[in-house]
Every structure is written in structure tokens, then in C-alpha cells.
């Protein structure tokens, strides 16, 4: 066999093996991890909230798109203006944000999370909420009946706001 043809066949074989290994990568190679989009994190977060409530013997929350839009706006504001708080830099509270959106309520609560470089930010935030008594009390309050989750992202950073209300 001509050495040139042999080298050419080896090069082609190497290229095919490389392509196959990239296509069949099991997560241990150079392929980057999947970072979910905002809608995925919102739905996963809401599902986890209701799983936790079910385990605690509580009624599930109803997803409210208006509450979610208030939560999403707060997450975006925190990202865009580089702060992390239940109050805006001007002192606007969670309750005032709900009232501005025309949402009536008797009781309200809010949980906030910020993650960086986490491929399952909803699970990480949920775990942190459950480990902290104040956040856990909000998440598992039987007084809340409706909720919304708002998530925004920049690269691998996520800002997660969970808003709860009850009548």
C-alpha cells in the first residue's frame, strides 16, 4: 500500500472517530453544559413549588400570569440596575409593585434567588429556599393560593423572583 494513501485513510478515520465522539458525547468532553432559557426555569420553579407544597400536605398554587409578569419585571430590574433586594433602589416594595399592577390581595410573600453558572437554577434556588426558614415559610404558607415566577438571564446568571398572594 502506498504510504500516502495509508496516511490519507488514517486522517479520514481519525476525523470520523472525532465526529462520532462529539455526536455521542456523554457530558464528560468538550461540549458545553445546557443552560435553560427563562421560560424553562420559570415552569420548573413553579412545578417544584407545588411539589414541595404537596409533600407538606398543602393545596397547590394557581399560576397567575399577571403576578408572573410583576415577578419578571422585578428580576429584570435587579439584573439591569445591579441590585438584589425585595425593595427597589427607590424603596418600592413588593406589595407596592403588586398594587401598581392592579392585583388585589390580603397577604403576600416573595422569594428571591440569584445563581451563576448553575445548569439547574430552579432546583438550586428551591433547595436554598427550603433550607432557610423565612423562605421556607413563604413557600409553604397555606395562606397563599396564587403565585407567579419571573426569571431573567444574562449568560449563565439567573435572577429568580417568586411572588405569592392570598385573599
PDB file of C-alpha atoms in Angstrom:
ATOM      1  CA  UNK A   1       0.000   0.000   0.000  1.00  0.00           C
ATOM      2  CA  UNK A   2       1.179   3.469  -0.857  1.00  0.00           C
ATOM      3  CA  UNK A   3       2.218   5.321   2.366  1.00  0.00           C
ATOM      4  CA  UNK A   4       0.404   8.424   1.147  1.00  0.00           C
ATOM      5  CA  UNK A   5      -2.905   6.564   0.753  1.00  0.00           C
ATOM      6  CA  UNK A   6      -2.432   4.942   4.148  1.00  0.00           C
ATOM      7  CA  UNK A   7      -1.900   8.364   5.791  1.00  0.00           C
ATOM      8  CA  UNK A   8      -4.941   9.734   3.967  1.00  0.00           C
ATOM      9  CA  UNK A   9      -7.102   6.821   5.204  1.00  0.00           C
ATOM     10  CA  UNK A  10      -5.830   7.315   8.767  1.00  0.00           C
ATOM     11  CA  UNK A  11      -6.679  11.023   8.601  1.00  0.00           C
ATOM     12  CA  UNK A  12     -10.181  10.301   7.354  1.00  0.00           C
ATOM     13  CA  UNK A  13     -10.659   7.615  10.011  1.00  0.00           C
ATOM     14  CA  UNK A  14      -9.451   9.989  12.751  1.00  0.00           C
ATOM     15  CA  UNK A  15     -11.864  12.683  11.535  1.00  0.00           C
ATOM     16  CA  UNK A  16     -14.788  10.230  11.539  1.00  0.00           C
ATOM     17  CA  UNK A  17     -13.944   8.994  15.054  1.00  0.00           C
ATOM     18  CA  UNK A  18     -13.719  12.601  16.249  1.00  0.00           C
ATOM     19  CA  UNK A  19     -17.122  13.420  14.764  1.00  0.00           C
ATOM     20  CA  UNK A  20     -18.676  10.309  16.280  1.00  0.00           C
ATOM     21  CA  UNK A  21     -17.250  11.077  19.720  1.00  0.00           C
ATOM     22  CA  UNK A  22     -18.625  14.609  19.576  1.00  0.00           C
ATOM     23  CA  UNK A  23     -22.034  13.359  18.464  1.00  0.00           C
ATOM     24  CA  UNK A  24     -22.145  10.736  21.247  1.00  0.00           C
ATOM     25  CA  UNK A  25     -20.620  12.864  23.984  1.00  0.00           C
ATOM     26  CA  UNK A  26     -21.866  11.835  27.416  1.00  0.00           C
ATOM     27  CA  UNK A  27     -21.095  15.125  29.134  1.00  0.00           C
ATOM     28  CA  UNK A  28     -17.509  14.313  30.003  1.00  0.00           C
ATOM     29  CA  UNK A  29     -15.991  16.023  26.983  1.00  0.00           C
ATOM     30  CA  UNK A  30     -15.733  19.460  25.486  1.00  0.00           C
ATOM     31  CA  UNK A  31     -19.442  20.043  24.783  1.00  0.00           C
ATOM     32  CA  UNK A  32     -20.759  22.896  26.954  1.00  0.00           C
ATOM     33  CA  UNK A  33     -23.488  22.284  29.500  1.00  0.00           C
ATOM     34  CA  UNK A  34     -27.072  23.248  28.761  1.00  0.00           C
ATOM     35  CA  UNK A  35     -28.289  26.415  30.461  1.00  0.00           C
ATOM     36  CA  UNK A  36     -32.091  26.545  30.240  1.00  0.00           C
ATOM     37  CA  UNK A  37     -33.992  29.541  28.932  1.00  0.00           C
ATOM     38  CA  UNK A  38     -36.040  31.742  31.236  1.00  0.00           C
ATOM     39  CA  UNK A  39     -39.391  30.089  30.462  1.00  0.00           C
ATOM     40  CA  UNK A  40     -37.972  26.646  31.312  1.00  0.00           C
ATOM     41  CA  UNK A  41     -36.682  27.904  34.663  1.00  0.00           C
ATOM     42  CA  UNK A  42     -39.991  29.610  35.448  1.00  0.00           C
ATOM     43  CA  UNK A  43     -42.023  26.467  34.799  1.00  0.00           C
ATOM     44  CA  UNK A  44     -39.586  24.187  36.626  1.00  0.00           C
ATOM     45  CA  UNK A  45     -39.541  26.551  39.594  1.00  0.00           C
ATOM     46  CA  UNK A  46     -43.340  26.657  39.725  1.00  0.00           C
ATOM     47  CA  UNK A  47     -43.557  22.860  39.472  1.00  0.00           C
ATOM     48  CA  UNK A  48     -41.028  22.464  42.304  1.00  0.00           C
ATOM     49  CA  UNK A  49     -43.024  24.903  44.459  1.00  0.00           C
ATOM     50  CA  UNK A  50     -46.141  22.778  44.058  1.00  0.00           C
ATOM     51  CA  UNK A  51     -44.233  19.523  44.636  1.00  0.00           C
ATOM     52  CA  UNK A  52     -42.977  20.926  47.940  1.00  0.00           C
ATOM     53  CA  UNK A  53     -46.466  22.067  48.898  1.00  0.00           C
ATOM     54  CA  UNK A  54     -47.925  18.649  48.034  1.00  0.00           C
ATOM     55  CA  UNK A  55     -45.312  16.918  50.217  1.00  0.00           C
ATOM     56  CA  UNK A  56     -46.276  19.273  53.047  1.00  0.00           C
ATOM     57  CA  UNK A  57     -49.976  18.402  52.590  1.00  0.00           C
ATOM     58  CA  UNK A  58     -50.870  21.825  51.163  1.00  0.00           C
ATOM     59  CA  UNK A  59     -53.085  22.750  48.243  1.00  0.00           C
ATOM     60  CA  UNK A  60     -51.239  23.595  45.024  1.00  0.00           C
ATOM     61  CA  UNK A  61     -50.770  27.185  43.971  1.00  0.00           C
ATOM     62  CA  UNK A  62     -52.513  28.536  40.889  1.00  0.00           C
ATOM     63  CA  UNK A  63     -50.143  30.055  38.346  1.00  0.00           C
ATOM     64  CA  UNK A  64     -51.121  33.674  37.749  1.00  0.00           C
ATOM     65  CA  UNK A  65     -49.630  35.265  34.598  1.00  0.00           C
ATOM     66  CA  UNK A  66     -50.099  38.821  35.912  1.00  0.00           C
ATOM     67  CA  UNK A  67     -48.232  38.003  39.119  1.00  0.00           C
ATOM     68  CA  UNK A  68     -45.565  36.310  36.968  1.00  0.00           C
ATOM     69  CA  UNK A  69     -45.177  39.483  34.899  1.00  0.00           C
ATOM     70  CA  UNK A  70     -44.662  41.530  38.104  1.00  0.00           C
ATOM     71  CA  UNK A  71     -42.064  38.981  39.270  1.00  0.00           C
ATOM     72  CA  UNK A  72     -40.338  39.003  35.867  1.00  0.00           C
ATOM     73  CA  UNK A  73     -40.185  42.801  35.832  1.00  0.00           C
ATOM     74  CA  UNK A  74     -38.566  42.800  39.281  1.00  0.00           C
ATOM     75  CA  UNK A  75     -35.988  40.191  38.209  1.00  0.00           C
ATOM     76  CA  UNK A  76     -35.174  42.294  35.131  1.00  0.00           C
ATOM     77  CA  UNK A  77     -34.882  45.448  37.226  1.00  0.00           C
ATOM     78  CA  UNK A  78     -32.448  43.747  39.622  1.00  0.00           C
ATOM     79  CA  UNK A  79     -30.348  42.498  36.718  1.00  0.00           C
ATOM     80  CA  UNK A  80     -30.404  45.772  34.800  1.00  0.00           C
ATOM     81  CA  UNK A  81     -29.672  48.007  37.793  1.00  0.00           C
ATOM     82  CA  UNK A  82     -27.317  45.600  39.576  1.00  0.00           C
ATOM     83  CA  UNK A  83     -29.020  45.121  42.952  1.00  0.00           C
ATOM     84  CA  UNK A  84     -30.559  42.193  44.792  1.00  0.00           C
ATOM     85  CA  UNK A  85     -33.369  43.112  47.172  1.00  0.00           C
ATOM     86  CA  UNK A  86     -37.103  42.915  47.771  1.00  0.00           C
ATOM     87  CA  UNK A  87     -37.098  46.721  47.550  1.00  0.00           C
ATOM     88  CA  UNK A  88     -36.047  48.732  44.526  1.00  0.00           C
ATOM     89  CA  UNK A  89     -33.269  51.307  45.000  1.00  0.00           C
ATOM     90  CA  UNK A  90     -36.062  53.921  45.334  1.00  0.00           C
ATOM     91  CA  UNK A  91     -37.693  51.894  48.125  1.00  0.00           C
ATOM     92  CA  UNK A  92     -40.622  50.456  46.137  1.00  0.00           C
ATOM     93  CA  UNK A  93     -41.770  47.283  47.906  1.00  0.00           C
ATOM     94  CA  UNK A  94     -43.153  44.036  46.630  1.00  0.00           C
ATOM     95  CA  UNK A  95     -46.639  44.978  47.845  1.00  0.00           C
ATOM     96  CA  UNK A  96     -46.498  48.313  46.021  1.00  0.00           C
ATOM     97  CA  UNK A  97     -45.390  46.564  42.814  1.00  0.00           C
ATOM     98  CA  UNK A  98     -48.422  44.250  43.063  1.00  0.00           C
ATOM     99  CA  UNK A  99     -50.792  47.140  43.756  1.00  0.00           C
ATOM    100  CA  UNK A 100     -49.364  49.088  40.791  1.00  0.00           C
ATOM    101  CA  UNK A 101     -50.253  46.095  38.612  1.00  0.00           C
ATOM    102  CA  UNK A 102     -53.847  46.138  39.933  1.00  0.00           C
ATOM    103  CA  UNK A 103     -53.514  42.879  41.875  1.00  0.00           C
ATOM    104  CA  UNK A 104     -55.740  42.672  44.959  1.00  0.00           C
ATOM    105  CA  UNK A 105     -54.535  40.591  47.912  1.00  0.00           C
ATOM    106  CA  UNK A 106     -54.731  40.240  51.689  1.00  0.00           C
ATOM    107  CA  UNK A 107     -51.338  38.576  52.202  1.00  0.00           C
ATOM    108  CA  UNK A 108     -48.262  38.444  50.019  1.00  0.00           C
ATOM    109  CA  UNK A 109     -44.790  36.991  50.042  1.00  0.00           C
ATOM    110  CA  UNK A 110     -41.723  36.945  47.864  1.00  0.00           C
ATOM    111  CA  UNK A 111     -38.641  34.764  47.471  1.00  0.00           C
ATOM    112  CA  UNK A 112     -35.581  35.878  45.508  1.00  0.00           C
ATOM    113  CA  UNK A 113     -32.620  33.926  44.178  1.00  0.00           C
ATOM    114  CA  UNK A 114     -29.590  34.710  42.056  1.00  0.00           C
ATOM    115  CA  UNK A 115     -27.473  31.934  40.572  1.00  0.00           C
ATOM    116  CA  UNK A 116     -24.374  31.921  38.399  1.00  0.00           C
ATOM    117  CA  UNK A 117     -23.039  29.005  36.358  1.00  0.00           C
ATOM    118  CA  UNK A 118     -25.714  26.568  37.585  1.00  0.00           C
ATOM    119  CA  UNK A 119     -27.310  24.316  34.956  1.00  0.00           C
ATOM    120  CA  UNK A 120     -30.462  23.796  37.068  1.00  0.00           C
ATOM    121  CA  UNK A 121     -31.075  27.209  38.641  1.00  0.00           C
ATOM    122  CA  UNK A 122     -34.677  26.357  39.600  1.00  0.00           C
ATOM    123  CA  UNK A 123     -33.612  23.339  41.677  1.00  0.00           C
ATOM    124  CA  UNK A 124     -30.722  25.231  43.270  1.00  0.00           C
ATOM    125  CA  UNK A 125     -32.988  28.146  44.223  1.00  0.00           C
ATOM    126  CA  UNK A 126     -35.673  25.777  45.536  1.00  0.00           C
ATOM    127  CA  UNK A 127     -33.139  23.915  47.679  1.00  0.00           C
ATOM    128  CA  UNK A 128     -31.875  27.215  49.113  1.00  0.00           C
ATOM    129  CA  UNK A 129     -35.422  28.382  49.847  1.00  0.00           C
ATOM    130  CA  UNK A 130     -36.195  25.161  51.717  1.00  0.00           C
ATOM    131  CA  UNK A 131     -33.010  25.419  53.815  1.00  0.00           C
ATOM    132  CA  UNK A 132     -33.839  28.942  55.049  1.00  0.00           C
ATOM    133  CA  UNK A 133     -36.751  29.158  57.490  1.00  0.00           C
ATOM    134  CA  UNK A 134     -38.060  32.547  56.282  1.00  0.00           C
ATOM    135  CA  UNK A 135     -38.083  31.484  52.615  1.00  0.00           C
ATOM    136  CA  UNK A 136     -39.484  28.067  53.509  1.00  0.00           C
ATOM    137  CA  UNK A 137     -42.314  29.724  55.461  1.00  0.00           C
ATOM    138  CA  UNK A 138     -43.246  31.782  52.395  1.00  0.00           C
ATOM    139  CA  UNK A 139     -43.074  28.817  50.043  1.00  0.00           C
ATOM    140  CA  UNK A 140     -45.127  26.589  52.329  1.00  0.00           C
ATOM    141  CA  UNK A 141     -47.636  29.093  53.685  1.00  0.00           C
ATOM    142  CA  UNK A 142     -51.191  27.732  53.493  1.00  0.00           C
ATOM    143  CA  UNK A 143     -52.426  31.338  53.186  1.00  0.00           C
ATOM    144  CA  UNK A 144     -51.094  31.679  49.640  1.00  0.00           C
ATOM    145  CA  UNK A 145     -53.262  30.465  46.786  1.00  0.00           C
ATOM    146  CA  UNK A 146     -51.778  32.127  43.675  1.00  0.00           C
ATOM    147  CA  UNK A 147     -48.230  32.709  42.555  1.00  0.00           C
ATOM    148  CA  UNK A 148     -46.038  33.753  39.686  1.00  0.00           C
ATOM    149  CA  UNK A 149     -42.397  33.163  38.916  1.00  0.00           C
ATOM    150  CA  UNK A 150     -40.317  35.628  36.931  1.00  0.00           C
ATOM    151  CA  UNK A 151     -36.868  34.736  35.637  1.00  0.00           C
ATOM    152  CA  UNK A 152     -34.377  36.733  33.627  1.00  0.00           C
ATOM    153  CA  UNK A 153     -30.963  35.684  32.475  1.00  0.00           C
ATOM    154  CA  UNK A 154     -27.652  37.151  31.371  1.00  0.00           C
ATOM    155  CA  UNK A 155     -25.238  34.499  30.134  1.00  0.00           C
ATOM    156  CA  UNK A 156     -25.163  31.866  32.868  1.00  0.00           C
ATOM    157  CA  UNK A 157     -26.615  34.182  35.540  1.00  0.00           C
ATOM    158  CA  UNK A 158     -30.270  33.913  36.548  1.00  0.00           C
ATOM    159  CA  UNK A 159     -32.413  36.202  38.691  1.00  0.00           C
ATOM    160  CA  UNK A 160     -35.456  34.353  40.041  1.00  0.00           C
ATOM    161  CA  UNK A 161     -38.399  36.064  41.728  1.00  0.00           C
ATOM    162  CA  UNK A 162     -41.270  34.044  43.202  1.00  0.00           C
ATOM    163  CA  UNK A 163     -44.314  36.119  44.168  1.00  0.00           C
ATOM    164  CA  UNK A 164     -47.195  34.731  46.241  1.00  0.00           C
ATOM    165  CA  UNK A 165     -50.579  36.135  47.209  1.00  0.00           C
ATOM    166  CA  UNK A 166     -53.614  35.082  49.186  1.00  0.00           C
ATOM    167  CA  UNK A 167     -57.053  36.552  49.836  1.00  0.00           C
TER     168      UNK A 167
END
